[in-house]
Short mmCIF file of C-alpha atoms and ligand atoms in Angstrom, two decimals:
data_model
loop_
_atom_site.label_atom_id
_atom_site.label_comp_id
_atom_site.label_asym_id
_atom_site.label_seq_id
_atom_site.Cartn_x
_atom_site.Cartn_y
_atom_site.Cartn_z
CA MET A 1 100.15 78.12 87.42
CA THR A 2 102.36 79.68 90.00
CA ALA A 3 104.16 82.97 90.02
CA ALA A 4 107.35 81.08 89.21
CA THR A 5 106.22 80.22 85.66
CA PRO A 6 108.18 81.82 82.79
CA ARG A 7 109.25 85.37 82.69
CA VAL A 8 106.58 86.64 80.36
CA SER A 9 105.58 90.21 81.22
CA PRO A 10 102.37 90.12 83.25
CA VAL A 11 101.24 93.44 81.75
CA THR A 12 102.00 94.86 78.32
CA LEU A 13 100.40 97.87 76.72
CA ASP A 14 101.39 98.68 73.17
CA ARG A 15 100.33 102.15 71.98
CA VAL A 16 97.03 101.92 73.83
CA SER A 17 94.43 104.64 73.51
CA VAL A 18 91.17 104.88 75.41
CA SER A 19 88.33 107.28 74.69
CA ILE A 20 85.30 107.79 76.86
CA GLY A 21 82.29 109.34 75.16
CA GLY A 22 84.48 110.26 72.21
CA ARG A 23 86.96 112.11 74.40
CA PRO A 24 90.54 110.80 74.39
CA ILE A 25 91.56 109.84 77.94
CA LEU A 26 94.64 107.66 77.33
CA ARG A 27 96.82 108.35 74.33
CA ASP A 28 99.47 106.03 72.89
CA VAL A 29 100.40 104.45 76.19
CA ASP A 30 103.31 101.99 76.09
CA LEU A 31 103.96 100.13 79.31
CA ALA A 32 105.47 96.80 80.27
CA VAL A 33 105.41 95.54 83.84
CA ARG A 34 107.89 92.69 84.10
CA ALA A 35 107.43 89.55 86.17
CA GLY A 36 108.16 90.16 89.84
CA GLU A 37 108.36 93.93 89.50
CA MET A 38 106.56 96.43 91.66
CA VAL A 39 105.71 99.52 89.66
CA THR A 40 104.07 102.66 91.02
CA LEU A 41 101.86 104.75 88.82
CA LEU A 42 102.01 108.42 89.77
CA GLY A 43 100.61 111.63 88.36
CA PRO A 44 98.12 114.37 89.10
CA ASN A 45 94.39 113.85 89.48
CA GLY A 46 92.74 113.27 86.14
CA SER A 47 95.96 112.20 84.40
CA GLY A 48 94.50 108.79 83.55
CA LYS A 49 95.89 106.46 86.24
CA SER A 50 92.56 104.85 87.13
CA THR A 51 91.61 104.65 83.46
CA LEU A 52 94.88 102.82 82.79
CA VAL A 53 94.40 100.24 85.55
CA ARG A 54 90.73 99.77 84.61
CA THR A 55 91.86 99.08 81.06
CA VAL A 56 94.50 96.61 82.25
CA THR A 57 91.97 94.76 84.39
CA GLY A 58 89.52 94.46 81.50
CA LEU A 59 86.90 96.78 82.98
CA LEU A 60 87.19 99.36 80.22
CA PRO A 61 87.59 98.74 76.48
CA HIS A 62 90.50 100.36 74.66
CA THR A 63 90.00 102.07 71.33
CA ARG A 64 93.46 101.44 69.88
CA GLY A 65 96.57 99.40 70.53
CA GLU A 66 97.10 96.08 72.30
CA VAL A 67 96.78 95.07 75.93
CA ARG A 68 98.24 91.72 77.02
CA LEU A 69 98.07 89.95 80.35
CA PHE A 70 100.73 87.27 80.83
CA GLY A 71 101.36 87.44 77.09
CA THR A 72 97.73 86.86 76.09
CA LEU A 73 95.61 89.51 74.39
CA LEU A 74 93.05 90.82 76.85
CA GLY A 75 90.12 89.60 74.74
CA GLU A 76 91.45 86.03 74.91
CA PHE A 77 92.66 86.08 78.50
CA ALA A 78 90.91 83.56 80.72
CA GLU A 79 93.07 83.11 83.83
CA TRP A 80 91.39 85.85 85.83
CA GLN A 81 92.14 84.06 89.10
CA ARG A 82 95.77 85.14 88.63
CA LEU A 83 94.74 88.77 88.91
CA GLY A 84 93.80 90.71 92.02
CA PHE A 85 92.35 94.19 91.80
CA VAL A 86 91.66 96.79 94.47
CA PRO A 87 89.58 99.54 92.86
CA GLN A 88 89.92 103.18 93.83
CA ARG A 89 86.53 103.56 95.44
CA SER A 90 84.76 101.12 97.67
CA THR A 91 82.10 99.09 95.91
CA ALA A 92 81.76 96.68 98.80
CA THR A 93 78.51 98.13 100.10
CA THR A 94 76.47 97.98 96.91
CA GLY A 95 73.73 95.36 96.78
CA VAL A 96 73.12 92.75 99.43
CA PRO A 97 74.85 93.51 102.75
CA SER A 98 77.77 91.13 103.35
CA THR A 99 79.99 90.51 106.29
CA VAL A 100 83.64 91.43 106.18
CA ARG A 101 84.57 87.73 106.13
CA GLU A 102 82.26 87.01 103.18
CA VAL A 103 83.69 89.81 101.09
CA VAL A 104 87.26 88.75 101.83
CA ALA A 105 86.43 85.08 101.17
CA SER A 106 85.02 86.08 97.76
CA GLY A 107 88.63 86.78 96.82
CA ARG A 108 89.24 83.01 96.97
CA VAL A 109 86.51 82.09 94.50
CA GLY A 110 88.85 82.03 91.50
CA ARG A 111 91.18 79.67 93.38
CA ARG A 112 88.55 77.11 94.35
CA ARG A 113 87.33 74.11 92.45
CA LEU A 114 83.69 74.21 91.58
CA PHE A 115 81.39 72.61 94.18
CA ARG A 116 84.22 71.98 96.62
CA PRO A 117 83.69 73.26 100.13
CA THR A 118 86.00 75.91 101.50
CA SER A 119 89.31 74.30 102.34
CA GLY A 120 91.53 74.88 105.35
CA GLU A 121 93.86 76.64 102.98
CA ASP A 122 91.07 79.02 101.95
CA ARG A 123 90.25 79.76 105.56
CA ARG A 124 93.90 80.37 106.42
CA ALA A 125 94.32 82.76 103.48
CA VAL A 126 91.21 84.70 104.55
CA GLU A 127 92.36 84.91 108.19
CA ALA A 128 95.85 86.03 107.15
CA ALA A 129 94.43 88.72 104.87
CA LEU A 130 92.10 90.01 107.60
CA GLU A 131 95.03 90.07 110.00
CA VAL A 132 97.12 92.11 107.56
CA VAL A 133 94.54 94.87 107.23
CA GLY A 134 93.77 94.88 110.95
CA LEU A 135 90.17 93.70 110.64
CA ALA A 136 90.45 90.23 112.17
CA GLY A 137 88.35 91.42 115.09
CA ARG A 138 85.59 92.69 112.82
CA SER A 139 85.17 89.75 110.47
CA SER A 140 81.50 89.27 111.34
CA TYR A 141 80.59 92.95 110.98
CA GLY A 142 78.45 94.01 108.07
CA VAL A 143 80.58 95.88 105.57
CA SER A 144 78.12 98.77 105.64
CA GLN A 145 78.84 99.26 109.37
CA LEU A 146 82.44 100.16 108.58
CA SER A 147 83.99 103.50 107.75
CA GLY A 148 85.14 104.27 104.21
CA GLY A 149 88.77 103.61 105.14
CA GLN A 150 87.88 100.26 106.69
CA GLN A 151 85.84 99.30 103.61
CA GLN A 152 88.90 100.03 101.52
CA ARG A 153 90.88 97.67 103.76
CA VAL A 154 88.24 94.96 103.22
CA LEU A 155 88.84 95.24 99.47
CA ILE A 156 92.60 95.04 99.99
CA ALA A 157 92.12 91.91 102.11
CA ARG A 158 89.89 90.37 99.42
CA ALA A 159 92.59 90.88 96.79
CA LEU A 160 95.32 89.49 99.10
CA ALA A 161 93.20 86.43 99.96
CA GLY A 162 93.26 85.42 96.29
CA GLU A 163 97.08 85.17 96.40
CA PRO A 164 97.30 86.70 92.92
CA ASP A 165 100.27 86.53 90.54
CA LEU A 166 99.45 90.07 89.47
CA LEU A 167 98.00 92.53 91.96
CA VAL A 168 96.73 95.90 90.76
CA LEU A 169 95.87 98.45 93.45
CA ASP A 170 94.37 101.88 92.83
CA GLU A 171 95.26 104.21 95.71
CA PRO A 172 94.94 101.56 98.42
CA THR A 173 96.46 103.77 101.11
CA ALA A 174 93.90 106.56 100.87
CA GLY A 175 92.19 106.63 104.27
CA VAL A 176 94.51 103.99 105.76
CA ASP A 177 96.54 104.95 108.83
CA LEU A 178 100.30 104.52 109.06
CA PRO A 179 100.34 101.21 111.00
CA ASN A 180 98.00 99.71 108.42
CA GLN A 181 100.07 101.18 105.57
CA GLN A 182 103.03 99.38 107.11
CA ALA A 183 100.99 96.18 107.35
CA LEU A 184 100.01 96.55 103.69
CA ALA A 185 103.66 97.13 102.76
CA ASP A 186 104.59 93.93 104.64
CA ALA A 187 101.86 92.01 102.82
CA LEU A 188 103.03 93.33 99.46
CA ALA A 189 106.62 92.44 100.37
CA SER A 190 105.66 88.83 101.03
CA LEU A 191 103.59 88.66 97.82
CA LYS A 192 106.58 90.06 95.98
CA ALA A 193 108.93 87.57 97.62
CA ARG A 194 106.76 84.80 96.10
CA GLY A 195 107.38 86.34 92.67
CA ALA A 196 104.12 88.23 92.32
CA THR A 197 103.96 91.37 90.19
CA ILE A 198 102.43 94.54 91.60
CA LEU A 199 101.09 97.63 89.85
CA LEU A 200 100.24 100.29 92.40
CA VAL A 201 98.57 103.66 91.90
CA ALA A 202 99.57 105.65 94.95
CA HIS A 203 99.66 109.11 96.37
CA GLU A 204 101.31 108.30 99.67
CA ILE A 205 104.10 105.82 98.99
CA GLY A 206 105.33 105.92 102.60
CA PRO A 207 106.46 102.51 103.88
CA MET A 208 106.19 100.98 100.40
CA MET A 209 109.08 102.98 98.98
CA PRO A 210 111.76 100.27 99.53
CA LEU A 211 109.67 97.73 97.58
CA ILE A 212 109.35 99.83 94.46
CA ASP A 213 111.38 98.89 91.39
CA ARG A 214 110.15 101.51 88.97
CA SER A 215 107.89 104.55 88.72
CA VAL A 216 105.69 105.60 85.85
CA VAL A 217 104.27 109.11 85.83
CA MET A 218 101.12 109.90 83.83
CA ARG A 219 100.35 113.30 82.54
CA ASP A 220 97.36 114.21 80.37
CA GLY A 221 96.72 110.59 79.46
CA ARG A 222 100.30 109.91 78.39
CA VAL A 223 103.33 108.35 80.01
CA ALA A 224 105.53 111.31 80.97
CA TYR A 225 108.21 109.36 82.86
CA ASP A 226 109.16 105.70 83.11
CA GLY A 227 112.27 104.97 85.12
CA PRO A 228 113.85 104.52 88.54
CA PRO A 229 111.56 104.97 91.55
CA LEU A 230 110.53 108.53 92.32
CA SER A 231 109.51 109.83 95.67
CA GLN A 232 106.16 111.54 95.85
CA GLU A 233 107.92 114.89 96.20
CA VAL A 234 109.85 114.49 92.97
CA ALA A 235 106.87 113.02 91.15
CA SER A 236 104.67 115.93 92.14
CA HIS A 237 107.13 118.24 90.36
CA THR A 238 105.98 116.62 87.19
CA HIS A 239 102.68 118.50 87.68
CA HIS A 240 104.50 121.62 86.69
CA ALA A 241 106.64 120.09 84.03
CA HIS A 242 104.78 121.82 81.21
CA ASP A 243 107.09 124.75 81.72
CA HIS A 244 110.18 122.52 81.84
CA PRO A 245 109.52 119.57 79.59
CA ASP A 246 113.14 118.36 79.74
CA HIS A 247 112.56 117.11 83.31
CA LEU A 248 110.49 114.41 81.71
CA ASP A 249 110.58 112.15 78.69
CA HIS A 250 113.50 110.06 79.96
CA ALA A 251 111.28 107.21 79.02
CA GLY A 252 113.29 105.92 76.08
CA THR A 253 110.40 103.90 74.74
CA HIS A 254 107.97 106.79 74.84
CA ASP A 255 109.68 109.27 72.64
CA HIS A 256 107.59 108.80 69.55
CA ALA A 257 105.66 112.04 69.69
CA PRO A 258 106.27 115.42 71.22
CA HIS A 259 103.55 116.55 73.59
CA VAL A 260 101.10 118.82 71.84
CA ALA A 261 98.87 120.81 74.12
CA SER A 262 95.22 120.87 73.17
CA PRO A 263 92.32 122.69 74.82
CA LEU A 264 91.30 119.33 76.29
CA ASP A 265 94.56 119.15 78.24
CA PHE A 266 93.67 122.27 80.12
CA GLU A 267 90.13 121.20 80.72
CA ARG A 268 91.44 117.94 82.11
CA ARG A 269 93.64 119.69 84.67
CA ARG A 270 90.79 121.56 86.26
CA ARG A 271 91.13 119.58 89.50
N1 ADP B 1 83.54 107.20 83.16
C1 ADP B 1 84.06 108.35 82.76
N2 ADP B 1 83.34 109.22 82.00
C2 ADP B 1 83.87 110.38 81.57
N3 ADP B 1 85.10 110.80 81.85
C3 ADP B 1 85.87 110.00 82.60
C4 ADP B 1 85.40 108.75 83.10
N4 ADP B 1 86.39 108.16 83.81
C5 ADP B 1 87.43 109.04 83.78
N5 ADP B 1 87.12 110.13 83.05
C6 ADP B 1 88.01 111.28 82.80
O1 ADP B 1 89.26 110.76 82.38
C7 ADP B 1 90.31 111.53 82.91
C8 ADP B 1 91.25 110.63 83.67
O2 ADP B 1 90.58 110.14 84.82
P1 ADP B 1 91.22 109.06 85.78
O3 ADP B 1 91.72 107.92 84.99
O4 ADP B 1 90.22 108.78 86.83
O5 ADP B 1 92.45 109.88 86.38
P2 ADP B 1 93.30 109.66 87.72
O6 ADP B 1 93.01 108.28 88.23
O7 ADP B 1 94.71 109.83 87.28
O8 ADP B 1 92.87 110.72 88.67
C9 ADP B 1 89.67 112.61 83.77
O9 ADP B 1 89.61 113.78 83.01
C10 ADP B 1 88.29 112.06 84.04
O10 ADP B 1 87.39 113.12 84.21
MG1 MG B 2 92.26 107.64 90.03
#
């Protein structure tokens, strides 16, 4: 299926809670990312952004509520080739050493027919993705020879190579210099122009700002804001919003419960 197929929301969370080791991490999260939208997920460290995207991508079980991908409950979802995911930390070096090209090409696996050799189209997608992250000249390097920032770019290229309908990125610009941030923004713009949906956890929005349709701010495992795009400066004010709660909660759909501070909230904000 292509990105042009019906306007079902690629991501829907309905009152989703996640606990890790009995500790509540996400609480009653409602979120819908509509087809073709680019949504940024903002919020302080430890507010639950990575937990949310790991839940959406099926890496972490939720304890309550419903998660749907393209309208299908997560447990029944099978079209994983439609999803691209760039995790927060590099995992590219674990296990057998691979070259940059191999890791990026692995992003095509979901697109290929079983037992068919790599097609010209596969090779073109891999080259284009390497070009975008500025690693075309290093495609035969071992991933372990690269710096942390370069390894992150390999993971971005792998996700782009899969030409996903839904791309989820967790802080992809950490350790990426401005020219490469611009290149990433260009790549996301062309994905978006094809109708792809993008959910981006980001600290530095930088050159991506014009692409953003909506911002969601997490605080203490809850959605504290869901509305028009916020700059990083404004979003970082939400760190201090405990003293001025009326800055937040414009969410409309998230007004079911007032925020109740618990000792866990303070423990969670240690960092
Ligand atoms: N695997 C885990 N085990 C225990 N606690 C976790 C785990 N993953 C995340 N947490 C906790 O959940 C909270 C939210 O973390 P996270 O989703 O990584 O936040 P963010 O991405 O917004 O910085 C933090 O308090 C963190 O310590
Ligand atoms: Mg995180």
